[in-house]
CSV table of C-alpha atoms in Angstrom, one decimal:
chain,number,residue,atom,x,y,z
A,1,MET,CA,4.9,-7.3,6.4
A,2,ASP,CA,6.2,-5.6,3.3
A,3,VAL,CA,7.1,-2.3,4.8
A,4,THR,CA,10.9,-2.5,4.2
A,5,THR,CA,11.9,1.1,5.0
A,6,PRO,CA,13.4,2.1,8.3
A,7,ALA,CA,10.9,2.8,11.1
A,8,SER,CA,12.6,6.2,11.5
A,9,ASP,CA,11.5,7.4,8.1
A,10,PRO,CA,8.2,9.3,8.3
A,11,TRP,CA,5.2,8.6,6.2
A,12,LEU,CA,3.5,11.6,4.6
A,13,ILE,CA,-0.3,11.0,4.4
A,14,VAL,CA,-2.0,13.5,2.2
A,15,GLY,CA,-5.8,14.0,2.2
A,16,LEU,CA,-6.7,15.7,-1.1
A,17,GLY,CA,-9.5,18.3,-1.2
A,18,ASN,CA,-10.2,22.0,-1.7
A,19,PRO,CA,-9.9,24.6,1.1
A,20,GLY,CA,-12.8,26.6,2.3
A,21,PRO,CA,-16.2,25.9,4.0
A,22,GLU,CA,-18.1,25.9,0.7
A,23,TYR,CA,-16.2,22.7,-0.4
A,24,ALA,CA,-16.0,20.9,3.0
A,25,ALA,CA,-18.8,18.4,2.3
A,26,ASN,CA,-18.1,17.9,-1.4
A,27,ARG,CA,-17.4,14.4,-2.8
A,28,HIS,CA,-14.0,15.8,-4.0
A,29,ASN,CA,-13.1,16.5,-0.3
A,30,VAL,CA,-13.4,13.0,1.0
A,31,GLY,CA,-9.5,13.0,1.4
A,32,PHE,CA,-9.8,15.9,3.8
A,33,MET,CA,-12.5,14.0,5.7
A,34,VAL,CA,-10.2,11.0,6.2
A,35,ALA,CA,-7.3,13.2,7.2
A,36,ASP,CA,-9.5,14.9,9.8
A,37,LEU,CA,-10.5,11.6,11.3
A,38,LEU,CA,-6.9,10.4,11.4
A,39,ALA,CA,-5.9,13.7,13.2
A,40,GLU,CA,-8.7,13.0,15.7
A,41,ARG,CA,-7.4,9.5,16.3
A,42,ILE,CA,-3.8,10.9,16.8
A,43,GLY,CA,-5.2,13.5,19.2
A,44,GLY,CA,-3.8,16.6,17.6
A,45,LYS,CA,-4.8,19.6,15.5
A,46,PHE,CA,-3.7,20.7,12.1
A,47,LYS,CA,-1.4,23.8,11.9
A,48,ARG,CA,-0.3,25.9,9.0
A,49,ALA,CA,3.0,24.6,7.6
A,50,GLY,CA,4.9,27.8,7.0
A,51,LYS,CA,5.7,28.3,3.3
A,52,ALA,CA,4.4,24.9,2.2
A,53,GLN,CA,0.8,26.1,1.7
A,54,ALA,CA,-0.6,23.2,3.7
A,55,GLN,CA,-2.0,22.3,7.1
A,56,VAL,CA,0.0,19.6,8.9
A,57,LEU,CA,0.0,17.4,12.0
A,58,GLU,CA,2.9,15.3,13.1
A,59,GLY,CA,2.3,12.1,15.2
A,60,ARG,CA,2.4,8.4,15.3
A,61,ILE,CA,0.2,5.6,14.0
A,62,GLY,CA,0.1,2.1,15.4
A,63,PRO,CA,1.4,0.7,18.7
A,64,VAL,CA,1.9,3.3,21.5
A,65,GLY,CA,5.5,4.4,22.0
A,66,PRO,CA,8.5,4.1,19.7
A,67,ALA,CA,7.0,1.1,17.9
A,68,GLY,CA,4.5,3.4,16.3
A,69,ARG,CA,5.2,4.7,12.8
A,70,ARG,CA,6.0,8.4,12.4
A,71,VAL,CA,3.5,10.2,10.2
A,72,VAL,CA,3.0,13.7,8.9
A,73,LEU,CA,-0.7,14.2,8.1
A,74,ALA,CA,-1.3,17.0,5.5
A,75,LYS,CA,-4.1,18.8,3.8
A,76,PRO,CA,-2.8,21.0,0.9
A,77,MET,CA,-4.4,24.5,1.1
A,78,SER,CA,-3.8,25.2,-2.6
A,79,TYR,CA,-6.7,24.1,-4.7
A,80,MET,CA,-6.9,20.5,-5.8
A,81,ASN,CA,-5.2,21.0,-9.2
A,82,LEU,CA,-2.2,22.6,-7.5
A,83,SER,CA,-1.7,20.0,-4.8
A,84,GLY,CA,1.7,18.8,-6.1
A,85,GLY,CA,3.7,21.9,-5.0
A,86,PRO,CA,2.7,21.9,-1.3
A,87,VAL,CA,3.0,18.1,-1.1
A,88,ASN,CA,6.5,18.0,-2.7
A,89,ALA,CA,7.6,20.9,-0.4
A,90,LEU,CA,6.5,18.8,2.6
A,91,ARG,CA,8.2,15.7,1.3
A,92,ASP,CA,11.5,17.6,1.0
A,93,PHE,CA,11.2,19.2,4.4
A,94,TYR,CA,10.4,16.0,6.2
A,95,LYS,CA,12.7,13.9,4.0
A,96,VAL,CA,10.0,11.4,3.1
A,97,PRO,CA,10.8,8.7,0.6
A,98,LEU,CA,8.4,8.9,-2.4
A,99,ALA,CA,7.1,5.3,-1.6
A,100,GLN,CA,6.1,6.6,1.8
A,101,VAL,CA,3.8,9.2,0.5
A,102,VAL,CA,0.1,8.3,0.6
A,103,ALA,CA,-2.6,10.2,-1.3
A,104,VAL,CA,-6.2,9.7,0.0
A,105,HIS,CA,-8.6,10.8,-2.7
A,106,ASP,CA,-12.0,10.4,-4.4
A,107,GLU,CA,-12.2,8.0,-7.3
A,108,LEU,CA,-14.9,8.2,-10.0
A,109,ASP,CA,-14.4,4.8,-11.6
A,110,ILE,CA,-15.1,2.9,-8.4
A,111,ASP,CA,-18.6,2.4,-6.8
A,112,TYR,CA,-19.5,4.6,-3.9
A,113,GLY,CA,-17.8,3.5,-0.7
A,114,THR,CA,-15.5,0.9,-2.3
A,115,LEU,CA,-11.8,1.2,-1.3
A,116,ARG,CA,-8.8,0.3,-3.5
A,117,LEU,CA,-5.2,0.7,-2.4
A,118,LYS,CA,-2.3,0.7,-4.8
A,119,LEU,CA,1.3,1.9,-5.3
A,120,GLY,CA,2.0,4.0,-8.4
A,121,GLY,CA,-0.1,4.1,-11.6
A,122,GLY,CA,-1.8,6.8,-13.6
A,123,ASP,CA,-4.0,9.7,-12.4
A,124,ASN,CA,-7.2,8.6,-14.2
A,125,GLY,CA,-8.0,12.3,-14.8
A,126,HIS,CA,-7.9,13.3,-11.1
A,127,ASN,CA,-6.4,16.8,-11.0
A,128,GLY,CA,-4.9,16.3,-7.5
A,129,LEU,CA,-3.0,13.2,-8.6
A,130,LYS,CA,-2.0,14.8,-11.9
A,131,SER,CA,-0.4,17.7,-10.0
A,132,MET,CA,1.3,15.4,-7.5
A,133,THR,CA,2.7,13.1,-10.2
A,134,LYS,CA,4.0,16.1,-12.2
A,135,ALA,CA,5.8,17.4,-9.1
A,136,MET,CA,7.2,14.0,-7.8
A,137,GLY,CA,6.6,11.2,-10.2
A,138,PRO,CA,4.0,8.4,-9.9
A,139,GLY,CA,5.7,6.1,-7.3
A,140,TYR,CA,3.5,7.0,-4.3
A,141,HIS,CA,0.7,5.1,-2.6
A,142,ARG,CA,-3.0,5.8,-3.2
A,143,VAL,CA,-6.0,5.1,-1.1
A,144,ARG,CA,-8.9,5.4,-3.5
A,145,PHE,CA,-12.3,6.1,-2.1
A,146,GLY,CA,-15.0,5.3,-4.6
A,147,ILE,CA,-17.7,8.0,-5.3
A,148,GLY,CA,-19.1,6.4,-8.5
A,149,ARG,CA,-19.9,8.1,-11.8
A,150,PRO,CA,-22.3,11.1,-12.2
A,151,PRO,CA,-25.9,10.3,-12.9
A,152,GLY,CA,-27.4,11.0,-16.4
A,153,ARG,CA,-25.7,13.8,-18.2
A,154,MET,CA,-24.2,15.6,-15.2
A,155,GLN,CA,-20.7,16.8,-15.9
A,156,VAL,CA,-17.9,15.3,-13.8
A,157,ALA,CA,-16.8,18.7,-12.6
A,158,ASP,CA,-20.2,19.4,-11.2
A,159,PHE,CA,-20.6,16.0,-9.7
A,160,VAL,CA,-17.4,16.0,-7.7
A,161,LEU,CA,-18.0,19.5,-6.4
A,162,LYS,CA,-21.5,18.6,-5.1
A,163,ASP,CA,-22.1,17.3,-1.5
A,164,PHE,CA,-22.7,13.7,-1.0
A,165,SER,CA,-26.4,12.8,-1.4
A,166,SER,CA,-28.6,12.2,1.7
A,167,ALA,CA,-28.6,8.5,0.9
A,168,GLU,CA,-24.8,8.5,0.7
A,169,ARG,CA,-24.4,10.5,3.9
A,170,LYS,CA,-26.1,7.7,5.9
A,171,GLU,CA,-23.0,5.5,5.3
A,172,LEU,CA,-20.4,8.2,5.0
A,173,ASP,CA,-19.1,8.2,8.6
A,174,TYR,CA,-18.7,4.5,8.5
A,175,LEU,CA,-16.9,4.5,5.1
A,176,VAL,CA,-14.6,7.4,6.1
A,177,ASP,CA,-13.8,5.4,9.3
A,178,ARG,CA,-13.0,2.3,7.2
A,179,ALA,CA,-10.7,4.4,4.9
A,180,ALA,CA,-8.8,5.7,7.9
A,181,ASP,CA,-8.4,2.1,9.1
A,182,ALA,CA,-7.0,1.2,5.7
A,183,VAL,CA,-4.5,4.1,5.8
A,184,GLU,CA,-3.3,2.9,9.3
A,185,CYS,CA,-3.0,-0.7,8.1
A,186,LEU,CA,-1.0,0.4,5.0
A,187,VAL,CA,1.5,2.4,7.2
A,188,THR,CA,1.9,-0.2,9.9
A,189,GLU,CA,1.5,-3.5,8.1
A,190,GLY,CA,2.3,-2.8,4.4
A,191,LEU,CA,0.5,-2.6,1.1
A,192,GLN,CA,-0.3,-6.4,0.6
A,193,ARG,CA,-1.9,-6.8,4.0
A,194,ALA,CA,-3.9,-3.6,3.6
A,195,GLN,CA,-5.0,-4.6,0.1
A,196,SER,CA,-6.2,-8.0,1.3
A,197,ALA,CA,-8.1,-6.5,4.2
A,198,TYR,CA,-9.6,-3.5,2.5
A,199,ASN,CA,-9.7,-3.8,-1.3
A,200,SER,CA,-13.2,-4.8,-2.3
């Protein structure tokens, strides 16, 4: 296990997306979908986090009782390109080490449904990551959910703000479930174990 931080330090798990029903099923909102499933597993509901411009849920992931890892699930309620401010405010409030922040987000350069976990790195043009890195630096974990590249000449901005196709939706629940498993593995067993189990 390569989680070397004290079990008392919370993890901040951030699902990236855009607020509002018109964006709910977009490819760009898969981070929100994973966060919602994790909230369901924890058995709680998101609540508005005061001035932080985010919805949050506090709970535990892993073994029942004190052995479980403390987590704060968050969905920034700013738009994607302003995610860094709310995330950094939550990190300060909950005193979360940067290496225990996890961003769950869509990734264009990976085939649909493929997962990749890593610590640090660039933003690859993703506006949510760009904003987070500007606010905090790059040393946080990422759970990257592949959505593939846009077909033909479709613009990237149009592609990410469209809903998943009917063919993609057939697998979406399973893939979101697997991404939530990967987040739990990362938090409870460390990056190397999660990478070997879920990177494909």
